[in-house]
Amino acid sequence: MARPRRRTQLLDAAIAVIRRDGAAALTLDAVAAEAGVSKGGVLYHFASKRALIDGLLERWLDDFEARLDAGGDALTAYVRACDLSAADPDRTASEFGLLAGMIEEPRVLEATRERQAGWMERMLAGAADPVDAWLVRLAADGLWYSDLLGIAPPQGEDRRRLIERLVALGAGDAR
């Protein structure tokens, strides 16, 4: 198996461990068992648990950025990317892994801070009102956390209207 493909397989295995057993169960041994490789095979690609978490973080940031680049203005894309209501379990497990990594290894926050700052610059550049752009971004972040952690996420018509309103506010419709 080619090395980049093996690295992807190991990241997929890490996500499967997180989804099935929770972030606290993420170990190099657990990833090796899930992927059907030796611990040495994991260590070849990820020299430590921190390196594995960094790999999960990089993949999540790249995937999130791809969703932002998929079309539309930056604020609308951000709101849509933060909406986990229809996300598949692998995506939410990946995002939970990111959150767990940031809690366990606060230094992981640096890469997230840098990427978020760039995204926010893009959102501000296209915004009719910078304050509205901040409100939309922070509300979308709250939606993401609410969905991810299952903390009373908005449902049904309320959710639809919330997302619609965030998109409208981001487009400059301050009604």
Short mmCIF file of N, CA and C in Angstrom, two decimals:
data_model
loop_
_atom_site.label_atom_id
_atom_site.label_comp_id
_atom_site.label_asym_id
_atom_site.label_seq_id
_atom_site.Cartn_x
_atom_site.Cartn_y
_atom_site.Cartn_z
N MET A 1 0.85 -1.18 0.00
CA MET A 1 0.00 0.00 0.00
C MET A 1 0.90 1.24 0.00
N ALA A 2 0.58 2.20 -0.82
CA ALA A 2 1.37 3.43 -0.90
C ALA A 2 1.29 4.19 0.41
N ARG A 3 2.36 4.91 0.73
CA ARG A 3 2.43 5.60 2.02
C ARG A 3 1.33 6.62 2.25
N PRO A 4 1.03 7.53 1.30
CA PRO A 4 -0.06 8.48 1.58
C PRO A 4 -1.38 7.76 1.83
N ARG A 5 -1.61 6.67 1.14
CA ARG A 5 -2.84 5.91 1.34
C ARG A 5 -2.84 5.27 2.72
N ARG A 6 -1.72 4.77 3.17
CA ARG A 6 -1.62 4.16 4.51
C ARG A 6 -1.87 5.23 5.58
N ARG A 7 -1.33 6.41 5.38
CA ARG A 7 -1.54 7.51 6.33
C ARG A 7 -3.04 7.83 6.42
N THR A 8 -3.71 7.89 5.29
CA THR A 8 -5.15 8.13 5.27
C THR A 8 -5.89 7.00 5.98
N GLN A 9 -5.46 5.76 5.75
CA GLN A 9 -6.08 4.61 6.42
C GLN A 9 -5.93 4.74 7.94
N LEU A 10 -4.76 5.17 8.39
CA LEU A 10 -4.52 5.32 9.83
C LEU A 10 -5.36 6.45 10.42
N LEU A 11 -5.51 7.54 9.68
CA LEU A 11 -6.38 8.63 10.16
C LEU A 11 -7.84 8.17 10.20
N ASP A 12 -8.25 7.41 9.20
CA ASP A 12 -9.60 6.84 9.21
C ASP A 12 -9.79 5.92 10.42
N ALA A 13 -8.77 5.13 10.73
CA ALA A 13 -8.84 4.24 11.89
C ALA A 13 -8.94 5.05 13.18
N ALA A 14 -8.21 6.15 13.26
CA ALA A 14 -8.28 7.01 14.45
C ALA A 14 -9.68 7.58 14.61
N ILE A 15 -10.28 7.99 13.51
CA ILE A 15 -11.66 8.51 13.56
C ILE A 15 -12.62 7.41 13.99
N ALA A 16 -12.41 6.20 13.51
CA ALA A 16 -13.28 5.08 13.90
C ALA A 16 -13.17 4.80 15.40
N VAL A 17 -11.96 4.88 15.94
CA VAL A 17 -11.76 4.68 17.38
C VAL A 17 -12.50 5.77 18.16
N ILE A 18 -12.35 7.01 17.72
CA ILE A 18 -13.02 8.12 18.41
C ILE A 18 -14.53 7.96 18.34
N ARG A 19 -15.05 7.61 17.17
CA ARG A 19 -16.50 7.46 17.00
C ARG A 19 -17.05 6.33 17.87
N ARG A 20 -16.33 5.23 17.91
CA ARG A 20 -16.82 4.06 18.63
C ARG A 20 -16.58 4.15 20.14
N ASP A 21 -15.37 4.60 20.54
CA ASP A 21 -14.96 4.50 21.94
C ASP A 21 -14.76 5.84 22.64
N GLY A 22 -14.83 6.94 21.88
CA GLY A 22 -14.60 8.25 22.48
C GLY A 22 -13.15 8.69 22.35
N ALA A 23 -12.94 9.98 22.47
CA ALA A 23 -11.62 10.55 22.26
C ALA A 23 -10.60 10.07 23.29
N ALA A 24 -11.05 9.77 24.50
CA ALA A 24 -10.12 9.32 25.54
C ALA A 24 -9.49 7.98 25.18
N ALA A 25 -10.14 7.19 24.32
CA ALA A 25 -9.63 5.88 23.93
C ALA A 25 -8.63 5.95 22.78
N LEU A 26 -8.38 7.13 22.26
CA LEU A 26 -7.46 7.26 21.13
C LEU A 26 -6.02 7.05 21.60
N THR A 27 -5.47 5.91 21.21
CA THR A 27 -4.07 5.58 21.47
C THR A 27 -3.47 5.03 20.19
N LEU A 28 -2.16 5.00 20.14
CA LEU A 28 -1.49 4.42 18.97
C LEU A 28 -1.82 2.93 18.86
N ASP A 29 -1.91 2.25 20.00
CA ASP A 29 -2.26 0.83 19.98
C ASP A 29 -3.68 0.62 19.44
N ALA A 30 -4.62 1.48 19.86
CA ALA A 30 -5.99 1.35 19.39
C ALA A 30 -6.08 1.60 17.89
N VAL A 31 -5.33 2.57 17.40
CA VAL A 31 -5.33 2.87 15.96
C VAL A 31 -4.72 1.71 15.19
N ALA A 32 -3.63 1.15 15.72
CA ALA A 32 -3.00 0.00 15.06
C ALA A 32 -3.98 -1.17 14.97
N ALA A 33 -4.66 -1.46 16.08
CA ALA A 33 -5.62 -2.57 16.08
C ALA A 33 -6.76 -2.30 15.09
N GLU A 34 -7.27 -1.08 15.08
CA GLU A 34 -8.37 -0.74 14.18
C GLU A 34 -7.95 -0.85 12.72
N ALA A 35 -6.71 -0.44 12.42
CA ALA A 35 -6.23 -0.45 11.04
C ALA A 35 -5.68 -1.82 10.62
N GLY A 36 -5.49 -2.72 11.59
CA GLY A 36 -4.95 -4.03 11.27
C GLY A 36 -3.47 -3.99 10.91
N VAL A 37 -2.74 -3.09 11.57
CA VAL A 37 -1.30 -2.98 11.35
C VAL A 37 -0.60 -3.04 12.71
N SER A 38 0.70 -3.17 12.66
CA SER A 38 1.45 -3.17 13.91
C SER A 38 1.57 -1.74 14.45
N LYS A 39 1.89 -1.64 15.73
CA LYS A 39 2.12 -0.32 16.30
C LYS A 39 3.28 0.36 15.58
N GLY A 40 4.27 -0.42 15.17
CA GLY A 40 5.39 0.13 14.40
C GLY A 40 4.93 0.74 13.09
N GLY A 41 3.90 0.13 12.48
CA GLY A 41 3.35 0.69 11.25
C GLY A 41 2.72 2.05 11.49
N VAL A 42 2.09 2.22 12.64
CA VAL A 42 1.53 3.52 13.00
C VAL A 42 2.66 4.50 13.27
N LEU A 43 3.65 4.04 14.03
CA LEU A 43 4.77 4.92 14.41
C LEU A 43 5.57 5.38 13.19
N TYR A 44 5.56 4.60 12.12
CA TYR A 44 6.26 5.02 10.91
C TYR A 44 5.67 6.32 10.36
N HIS A 45 4.35 6.43 10.47
CA HIS A 45 3.65 7.61 9.93
C HIS A 45 3.40 8.68 10.99
N PHE A 46 3.23 8.27 12.24
CA PHE A 46 2.94 9.19 13.34
C PHE A 46 3.82 8.80 14.51
N ALA A 47 4.86 9.58 14.75
CA ALA A 47 5.87 9.24 15.76
C ALA A 47 5.34 9.28 17.19
N SER A 48 4.18 9.85 17.38
CA SER A 48 3.61 9.97 18.72
C SER A 48 2.10 10.20 18.60
N LYS A 49 1.44 10.12 19.73
CA LYS A 49 0.01 10.43 19.75
C LYS A 49 -0.20 11.89 19.33
N ARG A 50 0.69 12.75 19.76
CA ARG A 50 0.59 14.17 19.38
C ARG A 50 0.66 14.32 17.86
N ALA A 51 1.55 13.57 17.21
CA ALA A 51 1.66 13.63 15.74
C ALA A 51 0.37 13.12 15.09
N LEU A 52 -0.23 12.11 15.69
CA LEU A 52 -1.51 11.60 15.18
C LEU A 52 -2.59 12.66 15.31
N ILE A 53 -2.65 13.31 16.46
CA ILE A 53 -3.64 14.38 16.67
C ILE A 53 -3.38 15.51 15.69
N ASP A 54 -2.11 15.86 15.48
CA ASP A 54 -1.79 16.89 14.49
C ASP A 54 -2.27 16.49 13.10
N GLY A 55 -2.12 15.20 12.76
CA GLY A 55 -2.60 14.71 11.47
C GLY A 55 -4.11 14.81 11.35
N LEU A 56 -4.82 14.48 12.43
CA LEU A 56 -6.28 14.62 12.43
C LEU A 56 -6.68 16.09 12.28
N LEU A 57 -5.97 16.95 12.99
CA LEU A 57 -6.26 18.37 12.92
C LEU A 57 -6.03 18.91 11.52
N GLU A 58 -4.89 18.58 10.93
CA GLU A 58 -4.58 19.05 9.58
C GLU A 58 -5.64 18.59 8.58
N ARG A 59 -6.02 17.34 8.69
CA ARG A 59 -7.04 16.81 7.78
C ARG A 59 -8.37 17.53 7.98
N TRP A 60 -8.77 17.74 9.25
CA TRP A 60 -10.02 18.44 9.51
C TRP A 60 -9.98 19.86 8.96
N LEU A 61 -8.89 20.58 9.21
CA LEU A 61 -8.77 21.95 8.72
C LEU A 61 -8.82 21.99 7.20
N ASP A 62 -8.14 21.06 6.55
CA ASP A 62 -8.17 21.01 5.08
C ASP A 62 -9.58 20.69 4.57
N ASP A 63 -10.27 19.75 5.22
CA ASP A 63 -11.64 19.41 4.81
C ASP A 63 -12.58 20.59 5.01
N PHE A 64 -12.44 21.29 6.15
CA PHE A 64 -13.30 22.44 6.43
C PHE A 64 -13.03 23.54 5.41
N GLU A 65 -11.76 23.76 5.11
CA GLU A 65 -11.41 24.78 4.11
C GLU A 65 -11.97 24.42 2.74
N ALA A 66 -11.96 23.15 2.40
CA ALA A 66 -12.54 22.73 1.11
C ALA A 66 -14.04 23.04 1.08
N ARG A 67 -14.72 22.86 2.20
CA ARG A 67 -16.14 23.21 2.25
C ARG A 67 -16.33 24.72 2.10
N LEU A 68 -15.40 25.50 2.64
CA LEU A 68 -15.49 26.96 2.50
C LEU A 68 -15.25 27.38 1.05
N ASP A 69 -14.37 26.67 0.37
CA ASP A 69 -14.04 27.00 -1.02
C ASP A 69 -15.04 26.45 -2.02
N ALA A 70 -16.02 25.69 -1.54
CA ALA A 70 -16.96 25.01 -2.44
C ALA A 70 -17.88 25.96 -3.19
N GLY A 71 -17.99 27.18 -2.74
CA GLY A 71 -18.82 28.13 -3.47
C GLY A 71 -19.54 29.08 -2.56
N GLY A 72 -20.02 30.15 -3.16
CA GLY A 72 -20.73 31.16 -2.40
C GLY A 72 -19.78 32.10 -1.68
N ASP A 73 -20.38 33.07 -1.02
CA ASP A 73 -19.54 34.01 -0.27
C ASP A 73 -19.01 33.33 0.99
N ALA A 74 -17.98 33.90 1.56
CA ALA A 74 -17.28 33.27 2.68
C ALA A 74 -18.19 33.08 3.89
N LEU A 75 -19.01 34.06 4.21
CA LEU A 75 -19.87 33.93 5.39
C LEU A 75 -20.93 32.84 5.21
N THR A 76 -21.55 32.79 4.04
CA THR A 76 -22.54 31.75 3.78
C THR A 76 -21.89 30.37 3.83
N ALA A 77 -20.73 30.24 3.21
CA ALA A 77 -20.02 28.96 3.21
C ALA A 77 -19.66 28.55 4.63
N TYR A 78 -19.27 29.51 5.46
CA TYR A 78 -18.90 29.21 6.84
C TYR A 78 -20.11 28.70 7.62
N VAL A 79 -21.23 29.37 7.48
CA VAL A 79 -22.45 28.94 8.17
C VAL A 79 -22.79 27.51 7.73
N ARG A 80 -22.77 27.25 6.45
CA ARG A 80 -23.12 25.91 5.94
C ARG A 80 -22.11 24.85 6.43
N ALA A 81 -20.84 25.21 6.48
CA ALA A 81 -19.82 24.26 6.94
C ALA A 81 -19.98 23.94 8.42
N CYS A 82 -20.50 24.88 9.19
CA CYS A 82 -20.70 24.66 10.63
C CYS A 82 -21.97 23.89 10.95
N ASP A 83 -22.84 23.72 9.98
CA ASP A 83 -24.11 23.01 10.18
C ASP A 83 -23.85 21.51 10.07
N LEU A 84 -23.87 20.83 11.20
CA LEU A 84 -23.59 19.39 11.23
C LEU A 84 -24.85 18.54 11.21
N SER A 85 -26.00 19.16 11.01
CA SER A 85 -27.26 18.42 11.11
C SER A 85 -27.35 17.24 10.15
N ALA A 86 -26.78 17.36 8.98
CA ALA A 86 -26.85 16.28 7.99
C ALA A 86 -25.49 15.62 7.77
N ALA A 87 -24.54 15.89 8.66
CA ALA A 87 -23.18 15.36 8.48
C ALA A 87 -23.14 13.86 8.77
N ASP A 88 -22.27 13.16 8.04
CA ASP A 88 -22.13 11.74 8.29
C ASP A 88 -21.32 11.53 9.57
N PRO A 89 -21.44 10.36 10.18
CA PRO A 89 -20.75 10.11 11.45
C PRO A 89 -19.23 10.24 11.38
N ASP A 90 -18.63 9.94 10.22
CA ASP A 90 -17.18 10.10 10.10
C ASP A 90 -16.78 11.56 10.22
N ARG A 91 -17.56 12.44 9.62
CA ARG A 91 -17.25 13.87 9.70
C ARG A 91 -17.37 14.36 11.14
N THR A 92 -18.45 14.00 11.82
CA THR A 92 -18.60 14.48 13.19
C THR A 92 -17.56 13.84 14.11
N ALA A 93 -17.19 12.59 13.86
CA ALA A 93 -16.14 11.96 14.66
C ALA A 93 -14.82 12.68 14.44
N SER A 94 -14.55 13.06 13.19
CA SER A 94 -13.33 13.79 12.89
C SER A 94 -13.32 15.13 13.62
N GLU A 95 -14.46 15.81 13.62
CA GLU A 95 -14.53 17.10 14.27
C GLU A 95 -14.47 16.95 15.79
N PHE A 96 -15.04 15.88 16.33
CA PHE A 96 -14.92 15.63 17.76
C PHE A 96 -13.47 15.33 18.11
N GLY A 97 -12.78 14.61 17.22
CA GLY A 97 -11.35 14.33 17.42
C GLY A 97 -10.55 15.61 17.46
N LEU A 98 -10.89 16.55 16.61
CA LEU A 98 -10.23 17.86 16.62
C LEU A 98 -10.45 18.54 17.96
N LEU A 99 -11.68 18.56 18.42
CA LEU A 99 -12.00 19.21 19.69
C LEU A 99 -11.26 18.52 20.84
N ALA A 100 -11.26 17.20 20.84
CA ALA A 100 -10.55 16.45 21.88
C ALA A 100 -9.06 16.74 21.84
N GLY A 101 -8.51 16.83 20.64
CA GLY A 101 -7.09 17.14 20.50
C GLY A 101 -6.75 18.51 21.04
N MET A 102 -7.64 19.47 20.82
CA MET A 102 -7.38 20.82 21.31
C MET A 102 -7.45 20.86 22.84
N ILE A 103 -8.30 20.04 23.42
CA ILE A 103 -8.40 20.00 24.87
C ILE A 103 -7.19 19.30 25.47
N GLU A 104 -6.82 18.17 24.87
CA GLU A 104 -5.71 17.39 25.41
C GLU A 104 -4.36 18.04 25.17
N GLU A 105 -4.19 18.66 24.02
CA GLU A 105 -2.93 19.28 23.63
C GLU A 105 -3.20 20.73 23.25
N PRO A 106 -3.18 21.64 24.22
CA PRO A 106 -3.52 23.03 23.91
C PRO A 106 -2.66 23.65 22.79
N ARG A 107 -1.46 23.12 22.56
CA ARG A 107 -0.63 23.66 21.49
C ARG A 107 -1.25 23.43 20.12
N VAL A 108 -2.13 22.43 20.05
CA VAL A 108 -2.83 22.14 18.81
C VAL A 108 -3.67 23.35 18.39
N LEU A 109 -4.06 24.15 19.36
CA LEU A 109 -4.86 25.33 19.07
C LEU A 109 -4.16 26.31 18.13
N GLU A 110 -2.85 26.34 18.15
CA GLU A 110 -2.12 27.30 17.32
C GLU A 110 -2.47 27.17 15.84
N ALA A 111 -2.45 25.95 15.31
CA ALA A 111 -2.78 25.76 13.90
C ALA A 111 -4.23 26.16 13.63
N THR A 112 -5.11 25.84 14.56
CA THR A 112 -6.51 26.21 14.40
C THR A 112 -6.67 27.72 14.43
N ARG A 113 -5.99 28.38 15.35
CA ARG A 113 -6.06 29.84 15.44
C ARG A 113 -5.60 30.50 14.15
N GLU A 114 -4.51 30.00 13.61
CA GLU A 114 -3.97 30.58 12.36
C GLU A 114 -4.97 30.41 11.21
N ARG A 115 -5.50 29.21 11.06
CA ARG A 115 -6.41 28.96 9.96
C ARG A 115 -7.70 29.77 10.15
N GLN A 116 -8.23 29.80 11.38
CA GLN A 116 -9.45 30.57 11.65
C GLN A 116 -9.23 32.05 11.37
N ALA A 117 -8.06 32.57 11.72
CA ALA A 117 -7.78 33.99 11.45
C ALA A 117 -7.84 34.27 9.95
N GLY A 118 -7.30 33.38 9.14
CA GLY A 118 -7.36 33.55 7.69
C GLY A 118 -8.79 33.49 7.17
N TRP A 119 -9.57 32.55 7.71
CA TRP A 119 -10.96 32.45 7.29
C TRP A 119 -11.72 33.71 7.68
N MET A 120 -11.45 34.22 8.88
CA MET A 120 -12.16 35.41 9.33
C MET A 120 -11.79 36.61 8.47
N GLU A 121 -10.54 36.71 8.06
CA GLU A 121 -10.14 37.80 7.15
C GLU A 121 -10.94 37.73 5.86
N ARG A 122 -11.11 36.52 5.31
CA ARG A 122 -11.91 36.35 4.10
C ARG A 122 -13.35 36.77 4.32
N MET A 123 -13.90 36.40 5.46
CA MET A 123 -15.29 36.76 5.75
C MET A 123 -15.44 38.26 5.91
N LEU A 124 -14.50 38.89 6.59
CA LEU A 124 -14.56 40.34 6.78
C LEU A 124 -14.40 41.08 5.46
N ALA A 125 -13.55 40.57 4.59
CA ALA A 125 -13.30 41.23 3.31
C ALA A 125 -14.56 41.30 2.45
N GLY A 126 -15.43 40.30 2.58
CA GLY A 126 -16.63 40.28 1.74
C GLY A 126 -17.88 40.76 2.46
N ALA A 127 -17.73 41.19 3.70
CA ALA A 127 -18.90 41.55 4.50
C ALA A 127 -19.35 42.98 4.27
N ALA A 128 -20.66 43.17 4.27
CA ALA A 128 -21.22 44.53 4.20
C ALA A 128 -20.96 45.25 5.51
N ASP A 129 -21.01 44.55 6.62
CA ASP A 129 -20.79 45.13 7.94
C ASP A 129 -19.91 44.19 8.75
N PRO A 130 -18.72 44.63 9.17
CA PRO A 130 -17.82 43.76 9.92
C PRO A 130 -18.44 43.21 11.21
N VAL A 131 -19.24 44.00 11.89
CA VAL A 131 -19.86 43.53 13.13
C VAL A 131 -20.82 42.38 12.83
N ASP A 132 -21.59 42.51 11.77
CA ASP A 132 -22.48 41.41 11.37
C ASP A 132 -21.67 40.17 11.00
N ALA A 133 -20.54 40.36 10.36
CA ALA A 133 -19.69 39.22 10.00
C ALA A 133 -19.22 38.49 11.26
N TRP A 134 -18.82 39.26 12.26
CA TRP A 134 -18.41 38.64 13.53
C TRP A 134 -19.58 37.91 14.18
N LEU A 135 -20.75 38.52 14.19
CA LEU A 135 -21.93 37.87 14.77
C LEU A 135 -22.26 36.56 14.06
N VAL A 136 -22.21 36.58 12.76
CA VAL A 136 -22.50 35.37 11.98
C VAL A 136 -21.48 34.29 12.29
N ARG A 137 -20.20 34.63 12.26
CA ARG A 137 -19.15 33.64 12.55
C ARG A 137 -19.29 33.06 13.94
N LEU A 138 -19.50 33.91 14.93
CA LEU A 138 -19.60 33.41 16.30
C LEU A 138 -20.86 32.58 16.52
N ALA A 139 -21.95 32.97 15.89
CA ALA A 139 -23.19 32.17 15.99
C ALA A 139 -23.00 30.83 15.29
N ALA A 140 -22.35 30.82 14.13
CA ALA A 140 -22.10 29.57 13.41
C ALA A 140 -21.19 28.66 14.24
N ASP A 141 -20.19 29.23 14.89
CA ASP A 141 -19.34 28.44 15.78
C ASP A 141 -20.17 27.81 16.90
N GLY A 142 -21.09 28.60 17.47
CA GLY A 142 -21.97 28.08 18.51
C GLY A 142 -22.85 26.95 18.00
N LEU A 143 -23.33 27.07 16.78
CA LEU A 143 -24.12 26.01 16.16
C LEU A 143 -23.29 24.74 16.03
N TRP A 144 -22.05 24.91 15.58
CA TRP A 144 -21.14 23.76 15.42
C TRP A 144 -20.94 23.05 16.75
N TYR A 145 -20.62 23.81 17.81
CA TYR A 145 -20.41 23.19 19.12
C TYR A 145 -21.69 22.53 19.63
N SER A 146 -22.81 23.19 19.45
CA SER A 146 -24.10 22.65 19.89
C SER A 146 -24.39 21.32 19.19
N ASP A 147 -24.18 21.28 17.88
CA ASP A 147 -24.37 20.04 17.12
C ASP A 147 -23.39 18.97 17.56
N LEU A 148 -22.12 19.34 17.63
CA LEU A 148 -21.06 18.38 17.91
C LEU A 148 -21.23 17.74 19.27
N LEU A 149 -21.57 18.53 20.26
CA LEU A 149 -21.66 18.02 21.63
C LEU A 149 -23.08 17.63 22.03
N GLY A 150 -24.04 17.85 21.11
CA GLY A 150 -25.42 17.49 21.42
C GLY A 150 -26.02 18.33 22.53
N ILE A 151 -25.61 19.58 22.61
CA ILE A 151 -26.10 20.48 23.67
C ILE A 151 -27.24 21.31 23.09
N ALA A 152 -28.43 20.77 23.20
CA ALA A 152 -29.66 21.44 22.75
C ALA A 152 -29.52 22.12 21.40
N PRO A 153 -29.12 21.37 20.36
CA PRO A 153 -29.03 22.00 19.03
C PRO A 153 -30.42 22.35 18.51
N PRO A 154 -30.54 23.44 17.78
CA PRO A 154 -31.84 23.79 17.23
C PRO A 154 -32.30 22.72 16.24
N GLN A 155 -33.61 22.51 16.19
CA GLN A 155 -34.18 21.45 15.36
C GLN A 155 -35.24 22.01 14.42
N GLY A 156 -35.54 21.25 13.40
CA GLY A 156 -36.67 21.51 12.52
C GLY A 156 -36.73 22.91 11.95
N GLU A 157 -37.91 23.49 12.04
CA GLU A 157 -38.16 24.82 11.47
C GLU A 157 -37.30 25.88 12.15
N ASP A 158 -37.07 25.76 13.45
CA ASP A 158 -36.22 26.73 14.13
C ASP A 158 -34.81 26.71 13.54
N ARG A 159 -34.29 25.54 13.29
CA ARG A 159 -32.94 25.40 12.72
C ARG A 159 -32.90 26.00 11.33
N ARG A 160 -33.87 25.64 10.52
CA ARG A 160 -33.91 26.16 9.15
C ARG A 160 -33.94 27.68 9.17
N ARG A 161 -34.77 28.26 10.00
CA ARG A 161 -34.89 29.72 10.08
C ARG A 161 -33.62 30.36 10.63
N LEU A 162 -32.98 29.69 11.59
CA LEU A 162 -31.72 30.21 12.15
C LEU A 162 -30.65 30.29 11.07
N ILE A 163 -30.48 29.22 10.32
CA ILE A 163 -29.47 29.21 9.27
C ILE A 163 -29.82 30.22 8.18
N GLU A 164 -31.08 30.27 7.82
CA GLU A 164 -31.52 31.25 6.83
C GLU A 164 -31.20 32.67 7.31
N ARG A 165 -31.44 32.94 8.58
CA ARG A 165 -31.20 34.28 9.14
C ARG A 165 -29.71 34.59 9.19
N LEU A 166 -28.89 33.62 9.56
CA LEU A 166 -27.44 33.84 9.58
C LEU A 166 -26.92 34.15 8.18
N VAL A 167 -27.40 33.41 7.20
CA VAL A 167 -27.00 33.65 5.81
C VAL A 167 -27.43 35.05 5.38
N ALA A 168 -28.66 35.43 5.70
CA ALA A 168 -29.15 36.77 5.33
C ALA A 168 -28.34 37.86 6.02
N LEU A 169 -28.05 37.68 7.28
CA LEU A 169 -27.25 38.68 8.01
C LEU A 169 -25.86 38.79 7.40
N GLY A 170 -25.29 37.65 7.04
CA GLY A 170 -23.98 37.67 6.40
C GLY A 170 -23.99 38.37 5.05
N ALA A 171 -25.13 38.33 4.37
CA ALA A 171 -25.27 38.97 3.07
C ALA A 171 -25.62 40.46 3.18
N GLY A 172 -25.75 40.93 4.42
CA GLY A 172 -26.02 42.36 4.61
C GLY A 172 -27.46 42.70 4.85
N ASP A 173 -28.31 41.70 4.99
CA ASP A 173 -29.72 41.95 5.26
C ASP A 173 -29.91 41.97 6.78
N ALA A 174 -29.84 43.17 7.36
CA ALA A 174 -29.90 43.32 8.82
C ALA A 174 -31.32 43.48 9.34
N ARG A 175 -32.32 43.35 8.49
CA ARG A 175 -33.73 43.59 8.84
C ARG A 175 -33.87 44.01 10.25
#
